[in-house]
Amino acid sequence: MSTAREDALDIFLYALKASRVEPAMERRLVCRDGVMEIDGHRYVLGGYERLVLIAIGKAAHTMATPFLWRVGDVRERFEGIIVGPEDEAAPSQGFRVYRGGHPSPNAGSMEAAADVLRTLQALTERDLVVFLISGGGSALMERFLEPGVSLETIAATHKALVESGAPIAAINAVRKHLSAVKGGRLAVAAAPAEQLTIFVSDVPAGELDALSSGPTFPDRSSVEDVYRIAKEYGLEERLPVEIGKKITERTLGETPKEDDAIFARSQWVVLLDSASLEDAGAERARELGWHVEIDNHCDDWSAERAVEYLMGRLGEMRRLRERVCLLSAGEVTVQVPRGATGRGGRNQHFALIASEQIAGSDVVVLSGGSDGIDGNSSAAGALVDGKTQARAEEIGYPVSAALAAFDGHTLLEQLDDTIMTGPTGNNLRDLRVLLAP
């Protein structure tokens, strides 16, 4: 019989495999006789002068390839731009590929933004643009509204936001009001063309404006939200001076909203999301003989609060029966200490906090990112158990010290408790697996 550690890893890896983009695209997208259809939305491709495909995010290449395959012979008419985290060949003639930076924008991010805006602004009402959007696009493609803002300032802004401890929705609200390519502004650039956006979502249900900071979606946040968030999380002090000044002087412009006529010819479809990941994980856990419950209440909570909550839920389950499995999707927040130079990410940080809670017990906790990359490390996440804390003490690097330095990867790598998948070409948020035999 497999161990709880083996089962936790099995559940996570199965969920990744079962939630791949390619089979989902094959199931949902149909193209026959030049008519493309997805979820009831029909497009007679021969009726458009130009067919443009813009893919942005960690799953950009993974989405673009099966999309072009599914449209068949019509793919030769598509042109476009792919913006992803890896150097990969163009999927077809007529495509330009950019390697953007993540988690911080790079020169490729800015070059991609400029090219995408030029391409979209040349479209007319006789054209169709298909956007393939996945997580990570907030950094992979960027250009600020303010002319002449340097890459160094943009990168420093993104870093300050990510390390502020603010939830992702709050971070995105700020990003959207600074950017020329977020908060619905790609839809503005593409109008009056027909627009279809297909999402591989790493945000909670109903919050598509947060996915890659919502480049093609109506923005629910406002400039007043930005000013409130900045005050709550002390952003004026964290942000570069010229960016903080725009907030303190309250000179930011508003983003397009749901009732804006700019979205009259836009449709949106969710191909995969974190529920896909959880459902697959639950299926595998039941096959392995575990009683499964799903609880996502701690989405966007701090890692510390999320650990406390989920451990409490696991304890409640365990009092009722044996072999219980608690699954939780979404993302937790971490506040990186200023000046910290450690390696790690929110998943490894979460796992280390959990290792203190489960010390000496038979509980196993896994936390991993579906994109295969956790923070600034090479790991997808980590798998810890009741012996992790003691093993850390034995090698002279206490868990508490690694947490204080935000250096979870360094410790977990030495303990062989990291999960190494490599980049998956997908991004459906994080999955946490808690097992109590």
Coordinates of C-alpha atoms in Angstrom, one line a residue:
M1 CA 0.0 0.0 0.0
S2 CA 1.3 3.5 -0.9
T3 CA 2.2 6.0 1.8
A4 CA 0.4 9.2 2.4
R5 CA 3.4 11.1 1.0
E6 CA 3.2 9.1 -2.2
D7 CA -0.5 9.6 -2.5
A8 CA -0.3 13.3 -2.0
L9 CA 2.2 13.6 -4.9
D10 CA 0.2 11.2 -7.0
I11 CA -3.0 13.3 -6.5
F12 CA -1.2 16.5 -7.5
L13 CA 0.5 15.1 -10.6
Y14 CA -2.7 13.4 -11.7
A15 CA -4.5 16.7 -11.4
L16 CA -1.9 18.4 -13.5
K17 CA -2.1 15.8 -16.2
A18 CA -5.9 15.6 -16.3
S19 CA -6.2 19.4 -16.6
R20 CA -4.1 19.9 -19.7
V21 CA -5.0 22.5 -22.3
E22 CA -4.8 20.3 -25.4
P23 CA -7.7 17.9 -24.7
A24 CA -9.8 20.7 -23.3
M25 CA -9.4 22.7 -26.6
E26 CA -10.2 19.5 -28.6
R27 CA -13.4 19.0 -26.6
R28 CA -14.7 22.6 -26.8
L29 CA -13.5 24.2 -30.1
V30 CA -15.1 23.0 -33.3
C31 CA -14.4 24.2 -36.8
R32 CA -16.2 22.8 -39.8
D33 CA -16.5 24.2 -43.3
G34 CA -14.9 27.4 -42.2
V35 CA -17.3 27.9 -39.3
M36 CA -15.6 28.1 -35.9
E37 CA -17.8 27.4 -32.8
I38 CA -17.1 27.3 -29.1
D39 CA -19.7 27.3 -26.4
G40 CA -22.5 28.4 -28.8
H41 CA -20.5 31.3 -30.2
R42 CA -20.2 31.0 -34.0
Y43 CA -17.8 32.7 -36.4
V44 CA -17.9 32.4 -40.2
L45 CA -14.2 32.8 -40.7
G46 CA -14.5 33.5 -44.4
G47 CA -16.5 36.6 -43.7
Y48 CA -13.6 38.4 -42.1
E49 CA -10.8 40.3 -43.9
R50 CA -8.2 39.6 -41.3
L51 CA -7.9 36.8 -38.7
V52 CA -5.6 37.7 -35.8
L53 CA -4.6 35.5 -32.9
I54 CA -3.0 37.1 -29.8
A55 CA -1.9 34.6 -27.1
I56 CA -0.6 36.0 -23.8
G57 CA 0.4 34.2 -20.6
K58 CA 2.2 31.2 -19.2
A59 CA 0.0 28.9 -21.4
A60 CA 0.3 31.1 -24.5
H61 CA 2.1 28.5 -26.6
T62 CA 0.2 25.6 -25.1
M63 CA -3.1 27.3 -26.1
A64 CA -2.0 28.6 -29.5
T65 CA -0.8 25.3 -30.9
P66 CA -4.1 23.3 -30.4
F67 CA -6.2 26.3 -31.4
L68 CA -4.5 26.5 -34.7
W69 CA -4.7 22.7 -35.1
R70 CA -8.4 22.8 -34.4
V71 CA -9.3 25.4 -37.0
G72 CA -7.8 23.2 -39.7
D73 CA -6.9 24.6 -43.1
V74 CA -8.1 28.1 -42.0
R75 CA -5.0 28.3 -39.8
E76 CA -3.0 29.6 -42.8
R77 CA -5.1 32.8 -42.7
F78 CA -4.4 33.5 -39.0
E79 CA -1.6 35.9 -38.2
G80 CA -0.6 37.1 -34.8
I81 CA 1.6 37.4 -31.7
I82 CA 2.6 34.9 -29.0
V83 CA 3.8 36.3 -25.6
G84 CA 5.0 33.6 -23.2
P85 CA 7.7 32.8 -20.7
E86 CA 9.8 30.5 -22.9
D87 CA 11.7 30.8 -26.2
E88 CA 9.7 28.7 -28.6
A89 CA 9.3 28.5 -32.3
A90 CA 6.3 30.3 -33.9
P91 CA 3.4 27.9 -34.3
S92 CA 2.8 29.0 -37.9
Q93 CA 3.9 31.5 -40.5
G94 CA 2.7 35.0 -39.9
F95 CA 3.3 34.8 -36.1
R96 CA 5.8 36.8 -34.0
V97 CA 7.0 35.4 -30.7
Y98 CA 8.1 37.3 -27.6
R99 CA 9.7 36.0 -24.4
G100 CA 8.3 38.2 -21.6
G101 CA 9.7 38.3 -18.1
H102 CA 8.1 36.7 -15.0
P103 CA 7.5 37.5 -12.2
S104 CA 9.0 40.8 -13.3
P105 CA 8.6 42.4 -16.8
N106 CA 11.7 42.5 -19.0
A107 CA 12.6 44.1 -22.3
G108 CA 10.6 41.4 -24.2
S109 CA 7.5 42.3 -22.1
M110 CA 7.7 45.9 -23.3
E111 CA 8.5 45.0 -27.0
A112 CA 5.5 42.6 -27.0
A113 CA 3.2 45.2 -25.6
A114 CA 4.2 47.7 -28.3
D115 CA 3.7 45.2 -31.1
V116 CA 0.4 44.0 -29.8
L117 CA -1.0 47.5 -29.5
R118 CA 0.2 48.4 -33.1
T119 CA -1.4 45.3 -34.4
L120 CA -4.7 45.8 -32.7
Q121 CA -5.0 49.5 -33.5
A122 CA -4.8 48.6 -37.2
L123 CA -7.9 46.4 -37.1
T124 CA -11.3 47.4 -38.5
E125 CA -14.9 46.2 -38.1
R126 CA -14.3 43.7 -40.9
D127 CA -11.7 41.8 -38.8
L128 CA -11.7 39.1 -36.1
V129 CA -9.2 38.9 -33.2
V130 CA -9.0 35.9 -31.0
F131 CA -7.3 36.4 -27.6
L132 CA -5.9 33.4 -25.8
I133 CA -5.3 34.6 -22.2
S134 CA -3.7 32.7 -19.3
G135 CA -2.1 33.6 -16.0
G136 CA 1.2 35.4 -15.8
G137 CA 0.4 37.9 -18.5
S138 CA 0.5 40.8 -16.0
A139 CA 4.3 40.6 -16.1
L140 CA 4.9 38.9 -19.5
M141 CA 3.5 41.9 -21.4
E142 CA 3.6 45.4 -20.0
R143 CA 3.6 49.1 -21.1
F144 CA 2.6 51.9 -18.8
L145 CA 0.1 54.6 -19.9
E146 CA 2.6 57.3 -19.0
P147 CA 5.0 57.7 -22.0
G148 CA 8.6 57.1 -21.4
V149 CA 8.4 55.1 -18.2
S150 CA 11.6 52.9 -18.1
L151 CA 11.8 49.2 -17.8
E152 CA 13.6 49.6 -14.5
T153 CA 10.7 51.6 -13.1
I154 CA 8.1 49.2 -14.4
A155 CA 10.0 46.2 -13.0
A156 CA 10.4 48.0 -9.6
T157 CA 6.7 48.7 -9.5
H158 CA 5.7 45.1 -10.2
K159 CA 8.2 43.9 -7.5
A160 CA 6.8 46.3 -4.9
L161 CA 3.3 45.2 -5.6
V162 CA 4.0 41.5 -5.5
E163 CA 5.9 41.9 -2.2
S164 CA 3.4 44.2 -0.5
G165 CA 1.3 41.4 1.0
A166 CA -1.8 42.7 -0.8
P167 CA -4.1 40.0 -2.3
I168 CA -3.8 39.5 -6.1
A169 CA -7.1 41.3 -6.8
A170 CA -5.8 44.4 -5.1
I171 CA -2.4 44.1 -6.9
N172 CA -4.2 43.8 -10.2
A173 CA -6.4 46.8 -9.5
V174 CA -3.3 49.0 -9.2
R175 CA -1.6 47.4 -12.3
K176 CA -4.7 47.9 -14.4
H177 CA -4.8 51.7 -13.7
L178 CA -1.2 52.2 -14.5
S179 CA -1.0 50.0 -17.7
A180 CA -1.8 50.6 -21.4
V181 CA -2.4 46.8 -21.9
K182 CA -4.5 45.8 -18.9
G183 CA -8.0 46.5 -17.5
G184 CA -9.8 46.1 -20.8
R185 CA -7.4 48.4 -22.7
L186 CA -6.5 45.7 -25.3
A187 CA -10.3 45.5 -26.1
V188 CA -10.2 49.3 -26.6
A189 CA -7.2 49.0 -28.9
A190 CA -8.9 46.3 -31.0
A191 CA -12.3 47.9 -31.4
P192 CA -14.3 47.9 -33.6
A193 CA -13.1 44.4 -34.6
E194 CA -15.0 41.3 -33.6
Q195 CA -13.4 39.9 -30.4
L196 CA -13.3 36.4 -28.8
T197 CA -11.3 35.7 -25.7
I198 CA -10.6 32.2 -24.5
F199 CA -9.3 31.9 -21.0
V200 CA -7.2 29.4 -19.1
S201 CA -8.0 30.9 -15.7
D202 CA -5.9 31.2 -12.6
V203 CA -8.4 33.4 -10.8
P204 CA -11.5 32.7 -8.7
A205 CA -14.8 32.1 -10.6
G206 CA -16.4 35.4 -11.6
E207 CA -13.2 37.4 -11.4
L208 CA -12.0 37.2 -15.0
D209 CA -11.0 40.9 -14.9
A210 CA -8.2 39.8 -12.6
L211 CA -6.7 37.2 -15.0
S212 CA -3.5 38.6 -16.3
S213 CA -5.0 41.9 -15.1
G214 CA -8.0 41.6 -17.5
P215 CA -6.5 42.9 -20.8
T216 CA -9.7 42.2 -22.8
F217 CA -12.4 42.2 -20.0
P218 CA -14.4 45.0 -18.4
D219 CA -12.7 46.2 -15.2
R220 CA -14.7 46.0 -12.0
S221 CA -12.1 48.0 -10.0
S222 CA -11.9 51.8 -9.9
V223 CA -9.3 54.5 -9.4
E224 CA -10.9 55.0 -5.9
D225 CA -10.1 51.4 -5.2
V226 CA -6.5 52.0 -6.1
Y227 CA -6.2 55.0 -3.8
R228 CA -7.7 52.9 -0.9
I229 CA -5.4 49.9 -1.6
A230 CA -2.3 52.1 -1.8
K231 CA -3.1 53.6 1.7
E232 CA -4.0 50.2 3.2
Y233 CA -0.7 48.5 2.1
G234 CA 1.6 51.5 2.3
L235 CA 2.3 51.5 -1.5
E236 CA 3.3 55.1 -1.7
E237 CA 6.4 54.2 0.3
R238 CA 7.1 51.0 -1.6
L239 CA 6.5 52.2 -5.2
P240 CA 9.1 54.1 -7.3
V241 CA 8.8 57.8 -6.6
E242 CA 7.3 58.8 -10.0
I243 CA 4.6 56.0 -9.8
G244 CA 3.8 56.7 -6.1
K245 CA 3.4 60.4 -7.0
K246 CA 0.6 59.6 -9.5
I247 CA -1.3 57.9 -6.7
T248 CA -0.7 60.5 -4.0
E249 CA -1.7 63.3 -6.5
R250 CA -4.7 61.2 -7.6
T251 CA -4.1 61.7 -11.3
L252 CA -4.9 58.1 -12.5
G253 CA -7.4 57.6 -15.3
E254 CA -10.3 55.2 -15.3
T255 CA -10.5 51.9 -17.0
P256 CA -13.5 50.7 -19.3
K257 CA -16.4 49.2 -17.5
E258 CA -19.1 46.6 -18.3
D259 CA -21.5 49.0 -19.8
D260 CA -18.9 50.5 -22.1
A261 CA -19.9 50.2 -25.8
I262 CA -16.3 49.1 -26.6
F263 CA -17.4 45.6 -25.5
A264 CA -20.4 45.4 -27.8
R265 CA -18.6 42.9 -30.1
S266 CA -16.8 40.9 -27.4
Q267 CA -17.3 37.3 -26.2
W268 CA -15.5 35.5 -23.4
V269 CA -15.1 31.7 -22.8
V270 CA -13.4 29.9 -19.9
L271 CA -11.7 26.8 -21.1
L272 CA -10.1 25.6 -17.8
D273 CA -9.9 26.9 -14.3
S274 CA -8.9 25.8 -10.8
A275 CA -12.1 23.8 -10.4
S276 CA -10.8 21.6 -13.2
L277 CA -7.7 21.0 -11.2
E278 CA -9.6 20.3 -8.0
D279 CA -12.1 18.0 -9.6
A280 CA -9.3 15.9 -11.1
G281 CA -7.4 15.8 -7.8
A282 CA -10.6 14.7 -6.0
E283 CA -11.2 11.9 -8.5
R284 CA -7.7 10.5 -8.0
A285 CA -7.9 10.8 -4.2
R286 CA -11.1 8.8 -4.1
E287 CA -9.5 6.2 -6.4
L288 CA -6.8 5.9 -3.8
G289 CA -9.3 5.3 -1.0
W290 CA -9.4 8.8 0.6
H291 CA -12.6 10.6 1.8
V292 CA -12.4 13.9 0.0
E293 CA -13.7 17.4 0.8
I294 CA -13.0 20.6 -1.1
D295 CA -12.7 23.9 0.7
N296 CA -11.6 27.2 -1.0
H297 CA -12.6 29.6 1.7
C298 CA -9.0 30.6 2.3
D299 CA -8.4 31.9 -1.2
D300 CA -6.3 35.1 -1.1
W301 CA -5.7 34.8 2.7
S302 CA -2.3 35.2 4.1
A303 CA -0.3 31.9 4.2
E304 CA -0.3 31.9 8.0
R305 CA -4.1 32.3 8.3
A306 CA -4.7 29.8 5.5
V307 CA -2.6 27.1 7.2
E308 CA -4.4 27.7 10.5
Y309 CA -7.8 27.4 8.8
L310 CA -7.1 24.3 6.7
M311 CA -5.5 22.5 9.6
G312 CA -8.6 23.2 11.6
R313 CA -10.8 21.8 8.8
L314 CA -8.6 18.7 8.5
G315 CA -9.0 18.1 12.2
E316 CA -12.7 18.4 12.0
M317 CA -12.8 15.8 9.2
R318 CA -10.5 13.5 11.0
R319 CA -12.7 13.4 14.1
L320 CA -15.4 11.8 11.9
R321 CA -13.5 9.2 9.9
E322 CA -10.1 7.9 8.9
R323 CA -8.2 8.6 5.6
V324 CA -9.4 12.1 5.0
C325 CA -8.2 14.3 2.1
L326 CA -8.8 18.1 2.1
L327 CA -8.2 19.9 -1.2
S328 CA -8.0 23.6 -1.6
A329 CA -7.3 25.6 -4.7
G330 CA -6.4 29.3 -5.2
E331 CA -3.5 31.4 -4.0
V332 CA -2.3 32.5 -0.6
T333 CA -0.5 35.8 0.0
V334 CA 2.9 36.3 1.5
Q335 CA 4.7 39.4 2.5
V336 CA 8.4 39.2 1.6
P337 CA 10.6 41.0 4.2
R338 CA 12.3 44.0 2.7
G339 CA 15.8 43.1 1.6
A340 CA 15.2 39.4 1.7
T341 CA 17.4 37.5 -0.8
G342 CA 16.1 34.0 -0.3
R343 CA 14.7 31.6 -2.9
G344 CA 11.1 30.4 -2.7
G345 CA 7.5 31.2 -3.4
R346 CA 4.1 31.1 -1.7
N347 CA 3.7 27.3 -2.0
Q348 CA 6.9 26.5 -0.3
H349 CA 6.3 29.2 2.3
F350 CA 2.9 27.7 3.0
A351 CA 4.3 24.2 3.2
L352 CA 7.0 25.3 5.7
I353 CA 4.4 27.0 7.9
A354 CA 2.3 23.8 7.8
S355 CA 5.3 21.7 8.8
E356 CA 5.5 23.6 12.1
Q357 CA 1.8 22.8 12.7
I358 CA 2.0 19.1 11.9
A359 CA 5.4 18.4 13.6
G360 CA 5.3 14.9 15.2
S361 CA 2.0 13.9 13.5
D362 CA 1.2 11.6 10.6
V363 CA -0.4 14.4 8.5
V364 CA 1.0 15.2 5.1
V365 CA 0.7 18.6 3.4
L366 CA 1.4 19.4 -0.2
S367 CA 1.2 22.8 -1.9
G368 CA 2.1 23.2 -5.5
G369 CA 1.6 25.6 -8.5
S370 CA 0.0 24.3 -11.6
D371 CA 2.4 26.3 -13.7
G372 CA 5.3 24.3 -12.3
I373 CA 7.1 27.4 -11.0
D374 CA 6.9 28.7 -7.5
G375 CA 8.1 32.3 -7.0
N376 CA 11.8 32.7 -7.9
S377 CA 12.6 29.0 -7.5
S378 CA 12.8 26.1 -9.9
A379 CA 10.2 24.1 -7.9
A380 CA 6.5 23.8 -8.3
G381 CA 6.0 23.6 -4.6
A382 CA 6.7 21.3 -1.7
L383 CA 5.5 18.2 0.2
V384 CA 6.0 18.2 4.0
D385 CA 5.2 15.8 6.8
G386 CA 5.5 15.4 10.6
K387 CA 9.2 14.9 10.4
T388 CA 10.1 17.9 8.3
Q389 CA 10.7 20.3 11.2
A390 CA 12.9 17.8 13.0
R391 CA 14.9 17.1 9.9
A392 CA 15.5 20.8 9.3
E393 CA 16.9 21.1 12.9
E394 CA 19.2 18.2 12.2
I395 CA 20.9 19.9 9.2
G396 CA 21.2 23.2 11.1
Y397 CA 18.6 25.3 9.2
P398 CA 15.5 25.6 11.4
V399 CA 12.1 26.1 9.7
S400 CA 11.7 29.4 11.5
A401 CA 14.9 30.8 10.1
A402 CA 14.0 29.8 6.5
L403 CA 10.5 31.5 6.9
A404 CA 12.0 34.7 8.3
A405 CA 14.4 34.9 5.3
F406 CA 11.7 33.9 2.8
D407 CA 14.2 31.1 1.8
G408 CA 11.9 28.1 1.8
H409 CA 13.4 26.6 -1.4
T410 CA 16.9 26.5 0.0
L411 CA 15.8 24.5 3.0
L412 CA 13.3 22.3 1.3
E413 CA 15.7 21.4 -1.5
Q414 CA 18.2 20.2 1.1
L415 CA 15.5 18.1 2.7
D416 CA 14.4 16.7 -0.8
D417 CA 10.9 18.0 0.0
T418 CA 10.5 20.1 -3.2
I419 CA 8.2 19.1 -6.1
M420 CA 10.0 19.4 -9.4
T421 CA 7.8 19.3 -12.5
G422 CA 9.4 22.0 -14.7
P423 CA 7.2 24.5 -16.5
T424 CA 3.9 22.9 -17.3
G425 CA 2.7 25.3 -20.0
N426 CA -0.5 25.6 -17.9
N427 CA -1.7 27.9 -15.1
L428 CA -4.8 27.1 -13.1
R429 CA -3.6 28.5 -9.7
D430 CA -2.3 26.4 -6.8
L431 CA -3.5 23.2 -5.4
R432 CA -3.1 22.2 -1.7
V433 CA -3.5 18.6 -0.7
L434 CA -3.8 17.7 3.0
L435 CA -3.9 14.1 4.0
A436 CA -4.6 12.6 7.4
P437 CA -4.5 8.7 7.5

